[in-house]
């Protein structure tokens, strides 16, 4: 099924915002990227904030899909957490260029005190709740929440430094370190 | 000694760039913040990039001063690394609002493919080399470099999530966790 013009606009805006930031991305760049006239563009979106809202909703949908796929593809909670950690390897080329799409968007909207900030933060909340659920299934009880935040923080830190130092050995070392850290939970849990 | 007009411009620009991002900060906002005319402003800086360069040099100078003070104030390398980790507590109000000044600037300039990007990254390099030196003094040998990057990454991750979740308990928990992790080096080293 060919995508609609609206979908193509949101796709292009999503990519430009990731690569160059929200503030730096203009209507004109998005329209050029899609290859449509300004008139056609304004038919779909009146303001840059309207596009941002659509981009965030699209990212929320895609994140839910990704988390669902990780769940379906991995039988154990430990395997699912490992799938999360492995984004750092799988997406390393993009992360080295542009950082984490979630972390950098939330940081920018925070500084702009942008009204869409809270909705963008929901992207982090999706990951955090999903990770918490995996740690709960691993039998971590009340520690599941703090452990989810710990894994999320470590992956964010790796993303930030990956885009500054562009040092692949560093990323692989930190991922190995996180995987070794995760093994302690498998030892405590006979299911794995 | 009263500061010069140039210094006052760089001070104001530094703060505005931290609070709102480089792209969002305008000449007019900086001039308004300092309370000078556009003419006086242009006498000191011709372009926004010139101001950015001055802001980065100022941050590099201040970082060197801070690292020197941490060295002078702490007799042991472990105490110095702890001083670094404690910025997360000492500056938590600002970090919760605006994130880490180094991480967010480097992330933004990276996305802009800005010519000052390399110079801004030197801010991270200063911290990384200083931390490496402390781990070397702790007797960590070839591991000193990776350990420095590990501490830097963890502090960056905490900053990013602190500004999203604004959860002080999370920040304190992660700092405690890092301090406990650091204790393994004190056990291996009879000096501390």
Coordinates of C-alpha atoms in Angstrom, one line a residue:
Chain A
X1 CA 0.0 0.0 0.0
X2 CA 1.6 3.3 -1.0
X3 CA 1.8 5.8 1.8
X4 CA -0.3 8.9 1.9
X5 CA 1.1 12.4 1.5
X6 CA 0.5 13.0 5.2
X7 CA 2.5 9.9 6.1
X8 CA 5.4 10.9 3.8
X9 CA 5.5 14.3 5.5
X10 CA 5.6 12.8 8.9
X11 CA 8.3 10.3 7.8
X12 CA 10.4 13.1 6.4
X13 CA 9.9 15.3 9.4
X14 CA 10.8 12.5 11.8
X15 CA 14.1 11.9 10.0
X16 CA 15.0 15.6 9.7
X17 CA 14.2 16.2 13.4
X18 CA 16.3 13.3 14.4
X19 CA 19.2 14.3 12.2
X20 CA 19.2 18.1 12.7
X21 CA 17.0 18.8 15.7
X22 CA 13.5 20.2 15.9
X23 CA 14.5 23.9 16.1
X24 CA 16.8 23.7 13.0
X25 CA 14.2 21.8 10.9
X26 CA 12.1 24.1 8.7
X27 CA 8.8 23.7 6.9
X28 CA 10.7 24.3 3.7
X29 CA 13.2 21.5 4.3
X30 CA 10.4 19.1 5.0
X31 CA 8.4 20.1 2.0
X32 CA 11.6 19.8 -0.2
X33 CA 12.4 16.4 1.2
X34 CA 8.9 15.1 0.3
X35 CA 8.8 17.0 -3.0
X36 CA 5.5 18.8 -2.5
X37 CA 4.4 22.4 -2.7
X38 CA 4.0 24.6 0.3
X39 CA 0.3 24.8 -0.5
X40 CA -0.1 21.0 -0.4
X41 CA 2.0 21.0 2.8
X42 CA -0.2 23.5 4.6
X43 CA -3.3 21.4 3.6
X44 CA -1.9 18.7 5.9
X45 CA -0.1 20.7 8.7
X46 CA -0.6 24.3 9.7
X47 CA 2.3 24.7 12.1
X48 CA 5.6 23.1 12.9
X49 CA 4.2 22.1 16.3
X50 CA 1.4 20.1 14.5
X51 CA 4.1 18.2 12.6
X52 CA 6.0 17.6 15.8
X53 CA 2.9 16.2 17.5
X54 CA 2.4 13.8 14.6
X55 CA 6.1 12.8 14.7
X56 CA 5.9 12.0 18.4
X57 CA 2.7 9.9 18.0
X58 CA 4.4 8.0 15.2
X59 CA 7.5 7.4 17.3
X60 CA 5.2 6.2 20.2
X61 CA 3.4 3.8 17.8
X62 CA 6.7 2.5 16.4
X63 CA 8.2 2.0 19.9
X64 CA 5.2 0.0 21.0
X65 CA 5.6 -2.1 17.9
X66 CA 9.3 -2.6 18.6
X67 CA 8.7 -3.5 22.2
X68 CA 6.0 -6.0 21.1
X69 CA 8.3 -7.6 18.6
X70 CA 11.1 -7.9 21.2
X71 CA 8.6 -9.6 23.5
X72 CA 7.4 -12.0 20.7
X73 CA 11.0 -12.8 19.6
X74 CA 12.4 -13.6 23.0
X75 CA 11.0 -16.2 25.3
X76 CA 12.7 -14.9 28.5
X77 CA 12.6 -11.5 30.2
X78 CA 16.4 -11.6 30.2
X79 CA 16.5 -12.1 26.4
X80 CA 14.1 -9.1 26.1
X81 CA 16.3 -6.8 28.2
X82 CA 19.2 -8.0 26.1
X83 CA 17.3 -7.0 22.9
X84 CA 16.9 -3.5 24.4
X85 CA 20.6 -3.2 25.2
X86 CA 21.5 -4.4 21.7
X87 CA 20.0 -1.3 20.0
X88 CA 23.3 0.3 20.9
X89 CA 25.0 -2.2 18.6
X90 CA 22.3 -2.5 16.0
X91 CA 21.9 1.3 15.6
X92 CA 25.4 2.3 16.3
X93 CA 26.0 4.0 13.0
X94 CA 23.0 6.3 13.5
X95 CA 23.7 6.8 17.2
X96 CA 27.3 7.8 16.5
X97 CA 26.1 10.4 14.0
X98 CA 23.0 11.7 15.7
X99 CA 22.8 10.3 19.3
X100 CA 19.7 8.5 20.6
X101 CA 16.5 9.8 18.9
X102 CA 14.6 9.7 22.2
X103 CA 17.2 11.3 24.5
X104 CA 18.1 14.1 22.1
X105 CA 14.5 15.0 21.3
X106 CA 13.5 15.1 25.0
X107 CA 16.6 17.2 25.8
X108 CA 15.9 19.7 23.1
X109 CA 12.1 20.0 23.9
X110 CA 13.1 20.4 27.6
X111 CA 15.3 23.4 26.8
X112 CA 12.6 24.9 24.6
X113 CA 10.1 24.3 27.5
X114 CA 8.0 23.1 24.5
X115 CA 4.3 22.1 25.2
X116 CA 5.0 18.7 23.5
X117 CA 7.7 17.9 26.0
X118 CA 5.5 15.8 28.2
X119 CA 4.3 13.7 25.3
X120 CA 7.9 13.2 24.1
X121 CA 8.9 12.0 27.6
X122 CA 6.3 9.3 27.2
X123 CA 8.7 7.6 24.8
X124 CA 11.1 7.1 27.7
X125 CA 8.2 6.1 29.9
X126 CA 7.3 3.3 27.4
X127 CA 10.8 1.9 27.6
X128 CA 11.0 2.3 31.4
X129 CA 7.7 0.5 32.0
X130 CA 8.6 -2.3 29.6
X131 CA 12.0 -2.8 31.2
X132 CA 10.4 -2.8 34.6
X133 CA 8.0 -5.5 33.6
X134 CA 10.9 -7.7 32.5
X135 CA 12.7 -7.2 35.8
X136 CA 9.4 -8.0 37.6
X137 CA 9.2 -11.2 35.6
X138 CA 12.8 -11.9 36.6
X139 CA 11.6 -11.8 40.3
X140 CA 13.2 -8.5 41.2
X141 CA 10.1 -7.3 43.1
X142 CA 10.4 -3.7 44.3
X143 CA 13.8 -3.4 42.7
X144 CA 12.3 -3.8 39.2
X145 CA 11.6 0.0 38.8
X146 CA 15.1 1.2 39.9
X147 CA 16.7 -1.6 37.8
X148 CA 14.7 -0.4 34.7
X149 CA 15.9 3.2 35.3
X150 CA 19.5 2.0 35.7
X151 CA 19.5 0.1 32.4
X152 CA 17.8 3.1 30.6
X153 CA 20.4 5.5 32.1
X154 CA 23.3 3.4 31.1
X155 CA 22.1 3.0 27.5
X156 CA 21.5 6.8 27.4
X157 CA 25.1 7.5 28.6
X158 CA 26.6 5.2 26.0
X159 CA 24.6 7.0 23.3
X160 CA 25.7 10.4 24.3
X161 CA 29.4 9.5 24.4
X162 CA 29.1 7.4 21.2
X163 CA 28.1 10.4 19.3
X164 CA 30.9 12.5 20.8
X165 CA 33.8 10.1 20.7
X166 CA 32.6 7.8 17.8
X167 CA 34.5 5.0 19.4
X168 CA 32.9 1.7 18.5
X169 CA 35.2 -0.2 20.9
X170 CA 33.8 1.8 23.8
X171 CA 30.2 1.0 22.8
X172 CA 30.9 -2.8 22.5
X173 CA 32.7 -2.7 25.8
X174 CA 29.8 -1.0 27.6
X175 CA 27.3 -3.4 26.0
X176 CA 29.4 -6.4 27.2
X177 CA 29.6 -4.9 30.6
X178 CA 25.8 -4.4 30.8
X179 CA 25.3 -8.0 29.6
X180 CA 27.6 -9.3 32.3
X181 CA 25.8 -7.3 34.8
X182 CA 22.5 -8.8 33.6
X183 CA 23.8 -12.3 34.2
X184 CA 23.5 -11.9 38.0
X185 CA 19.7 -12.0 37.5
X186 CA 19.8 -15.2 35.4
X187 CA 21.8 -16.9 38.2
X188 CA 19.0 -16.0 40.7
X189 CA 16.3 -17.2 38.5
X190 CA 16.2 -21.0 37.5
X191 CA 13.9 -20.3 34.5
X192 CA 17.0 -18.9 32.6
Chain B
X1 CA 37.1 44.1 39.2
X2 CA 34.0 44.8 37.2
X3 CA 33.7 42.5 34.2
X4 CA 34.0 44.0 30.7
X5 CA 31.1 44.3 28.3
X6 CA 32.6 41.4 26.3
X7 CA 32.7 39.2 29.3
X8 CA 29.1 40.1 30.2
X9 CA 28.0 39.1 26.7
X10 CA 29.8 35.8 26.9
X11 CA 28.3 35.1 30.4
X12 CA 24.8 35.9 29.2
X13 CA 25.2 33.8 26.0
X14 CA 26.6 30.9 28.0
X15 CA 23.6 30.8 30.2
X16 CA 21.0 31.3 27.4
X17 CA 22.7 28.5 25.3
X18 CA 22.6 26.2 28.3
X19 CA 19.0 27.0 29.1
X20 CA 17.4 27.1 25.7
X21 CA 20.0 25.6 23.2
X22 CA 22.3 27.3 20.7
X23 CA 19.9 27.3 17.8
X24 CA 17.1 28.8 19.8
X25 CA 19.2 31.6 21.3
X26 CA 19.2 34.8 19.3
X27 CA 21.5 37.8 19.1
X28 CA 18.5 39.9 20.3
X29 CA 18.0 37.8 23.4
X30 CA 21.7 38.0 24.4
X31 CA 21.7 41.8 23.8
X32 CA 18.5 42.2 25.9
X33 CA 19.9 40.0 28.6
X34 CA 23.1 42.2 28.9
X35 CA 21.1 45.4 28.4
X36 CA 23.2 46.8 25.5
X37 CA 22.4 48.1 22.0
X38 CA 22.8 46.0 18.9
X39 CA 25.5 48.4 17.8
X40 CA 27.5 47.8 20.9
X41 CA 26.9 44.1 20.6
X42 CA 28.2 44.0 17.0
X43 CA 31.3 45.9 18.1
X44 CA 32.3 42.8 20.1
X45 CA 30.8 39.9 18.1
X46 CA 29.9 39.8 14.4
X47 CA 28.2 36.4 14.3
X48 CA 26.5 34.0 16.6
X49 CA 29.2 31.5 15.8
X50 CA 31.8 34.0 17.1
X51 CA 29.9 34.1 20.4
X52 CA 29.6 30.3 20.5
X53 CA 33.4 30.0 20.1
X54 CA 33.9 32.4 23.0
X55 CA 31.3 30.5 25.1
X56 CA 33.1 27.2 24.5
X57 CA 36.5 28.7 25.3
X58 CA 35.0 30.1 28.6
X59 CA 33.6 26.6 29.4
X60 CA 36.9 25.0 28.7
X61 CA 38.7 27.5 31.0
X62 CA 36.1 27.0 33.8
X63 CA 36.3 23.2 33.4
X64 CA 40.1 23.3 33.8
X65 CA 39.7 25.5 36.9
X66 CA 37.1 23.1 38.4
X67 CA 39.2 20.0 37.7
X68 CA 42.2 21.8 39.3
X69 CA 40.1 22.7 42.4
X70 CA 38.9 19.1 42.7
X71 CA 42.5 18.0 42.6
X72 CA 43.6 20.5 45.2
X73 CA 40.6 19.8 47.5
X74 CA 41.0 16.0 47.5
X75 CA 44.1 14.2 48.6
X76 CA 43.3 10.9 46.9
X77 CA 42.3 10.0 43.3
X78 CA 39.2 8.2 44.7
X79 CA 38.2 11.4 46.4
X80 CA 38.6 13.3 43.2
X81 CA 36.5 10.8 41.2
X82 CA 33.9 11.1 43.9
X83 CA 33.9 14.9 43.5
X84 CA 33.2 14.4 39.8
X85 CA 30.3 12.0 40.5
X86 CA 28.9 14.5 43.0
X87 CA 28.2 17.2 40.4
X88 CA 25.1 15.2 39.8
X89 CA 23.9 16.0 43.3
X90 CA 25.4 19.5 43.6
X91 CA 23.9 20.7 40.3
X92 CA 20.8 18.6 40.4
X93 CA 18.3 21.5 40.2
X94 CA 20.0 22.8 37.0
X95 CA 20.5 19.3 35.5
X96 CA 16.8 18.5 36.1
X97 CA 15.8 21.6 34.2
X98 CA 18.3 21.7 31.4
X99 CA 20.4 18.5 31.4
X100 CA 24.2 18.4 31.4
X101 CA 25.7 21.6 29.8
X102 CA 28.4 19.5 28.1
X103 CA 26.2 16.6 26.9
X104 CA 23.4 18.8 25.6
X105 CA 25.7 21.2 23.8
X106 CA 27.7 18.5 22.1
X107 CA 24.5 16.7 21.1
X108 CA 23.0 19.8 19.5
X109 CA 26.2 20.8 17.7
X110 CA 26.6 17.3 16.4
X111 CA 23.1 17.4 14.9
X112 CA 23.9 20.8 13.3
X113 CA 27.2 19.4 12.0
X114 CA 28.5 22.7 13.4
X115 CA 32.1 23.6 12.8
X116 CA 32.6 24.3 16.6
X117 CA 31.6 20.7 17.3
X118 CA 35.1 19.4 17.7
X119 CA 36.0 22.2 20.1
X120 CA 32.9 21.5 22.2
X121 CA 33.8 17.8 22.3
X122 CA 37.1 18.9 24.0
X123 CA 35.0 19.6 27.1
X124 CA 34.3 15.9 27.3
X125 CA 37.9 15.1 26.5
X126 CA 39.0 17.2 29.5
X127 CA 36.8 15.2 31.9
X128 CA 37.8 11.9 30.3
X129 CA 41.6 12.6 30.5
X130 CA 41.3 13.9 34.1
X131 CA 39.3 10.8 35.2
X132 CA 41.7 8.5 33.4
X133 CA 44.6 10.1 35.3
X134 CA 42.8 9.4 38.6
X135 CA 42.2 5.7 37.7
X136 CA 45.9 5.5 36.6
X137 CA 46.9 6.8 40.0
X138 CA 44.6 4.2 41.5
X139 CA 46.8 1.5 39.8
X140 CA 44.3 0.6 37.1
X141 CA 46.9 0.4 34.4
X142 CA 45.4 -0.1 30.9
X143 CA 41.9 -0.2 32.3
X144 CA 42.2 3.5 33.4
X145 CA 40.9 4.7 30.0
X146 CA 37.9 2.4 29.8
X147 CA 37.0 3.1 33.4
X148 CA 37.1 6.9 32.8
X149 CA 34.7 6.4 29.9
X150 CA 32.5 4.2 32.0
X151 CA 32.1 6.8 34.7
X152 CA 31.6 9.6 32.2
X153 CA 28.9 7.5 30.4
X154 CA 27.1 6.7 33.6
X155 CA 27.0 10.4 34.7
X156 CA 25.7 11.4 31.3
X157 CA 22.9 8.8 31.4
X158 CA 21.8 10.0 34.9
X159 CA 21.8 13.6 33.6
X160 CA 19.6 12.8 30.6
X161 CA 17.0 10.9 32.6
X162 CA 17.1 13.4 35.5
X163 CA 15.9 16.1 33.1
X164 CA 13.2 13.8 31.7
X165 CA 11.9 12.2 34.9
X166 CA 12.9 14.9 37.4
X167 CA 13.1 12.1 40.0
X168 CA 15.7 13.1 42.7
X169 CA 15.5 9.7 44.3
X170 CA 16.7 8.2 41.0
X171 CA 19.7 10.5 40.9
X172 CA 20.7 9.8 44.5
X173 CA 20.3 6.1 44.0
X174 CA 22.5 6.1 40.9
X175 CA 25.2 8.3 42.7
X176 CA 25.2 5.8 45.6
X177 CA 25.5 2.9 43.2
X178 CA 28.5 4.6 41.5
X179 CA 30.1 5.3 44.8
X180 CA 29.7 1.7 45.9
X181 CA 31.1 0.6 42.5
X182 CA 34.1 2.9 43.2
X183 CA 34.9 1.2 46.5
X184 CA 36.3 -1.8 44.7
X185 CA 39.2 0.3 43.7
X186 CA 39.9 1.5 47.2
X187 CA 40.0 -2.1 48.4
X188 CA 42.7 -2.9 45.8
X189 CA 44.8 0.1 46.7
X190 CA 46.3 0.3 50.2
X191 CA 46.9 4.1 49.8
X192 CA 43.1 4.7 50.3

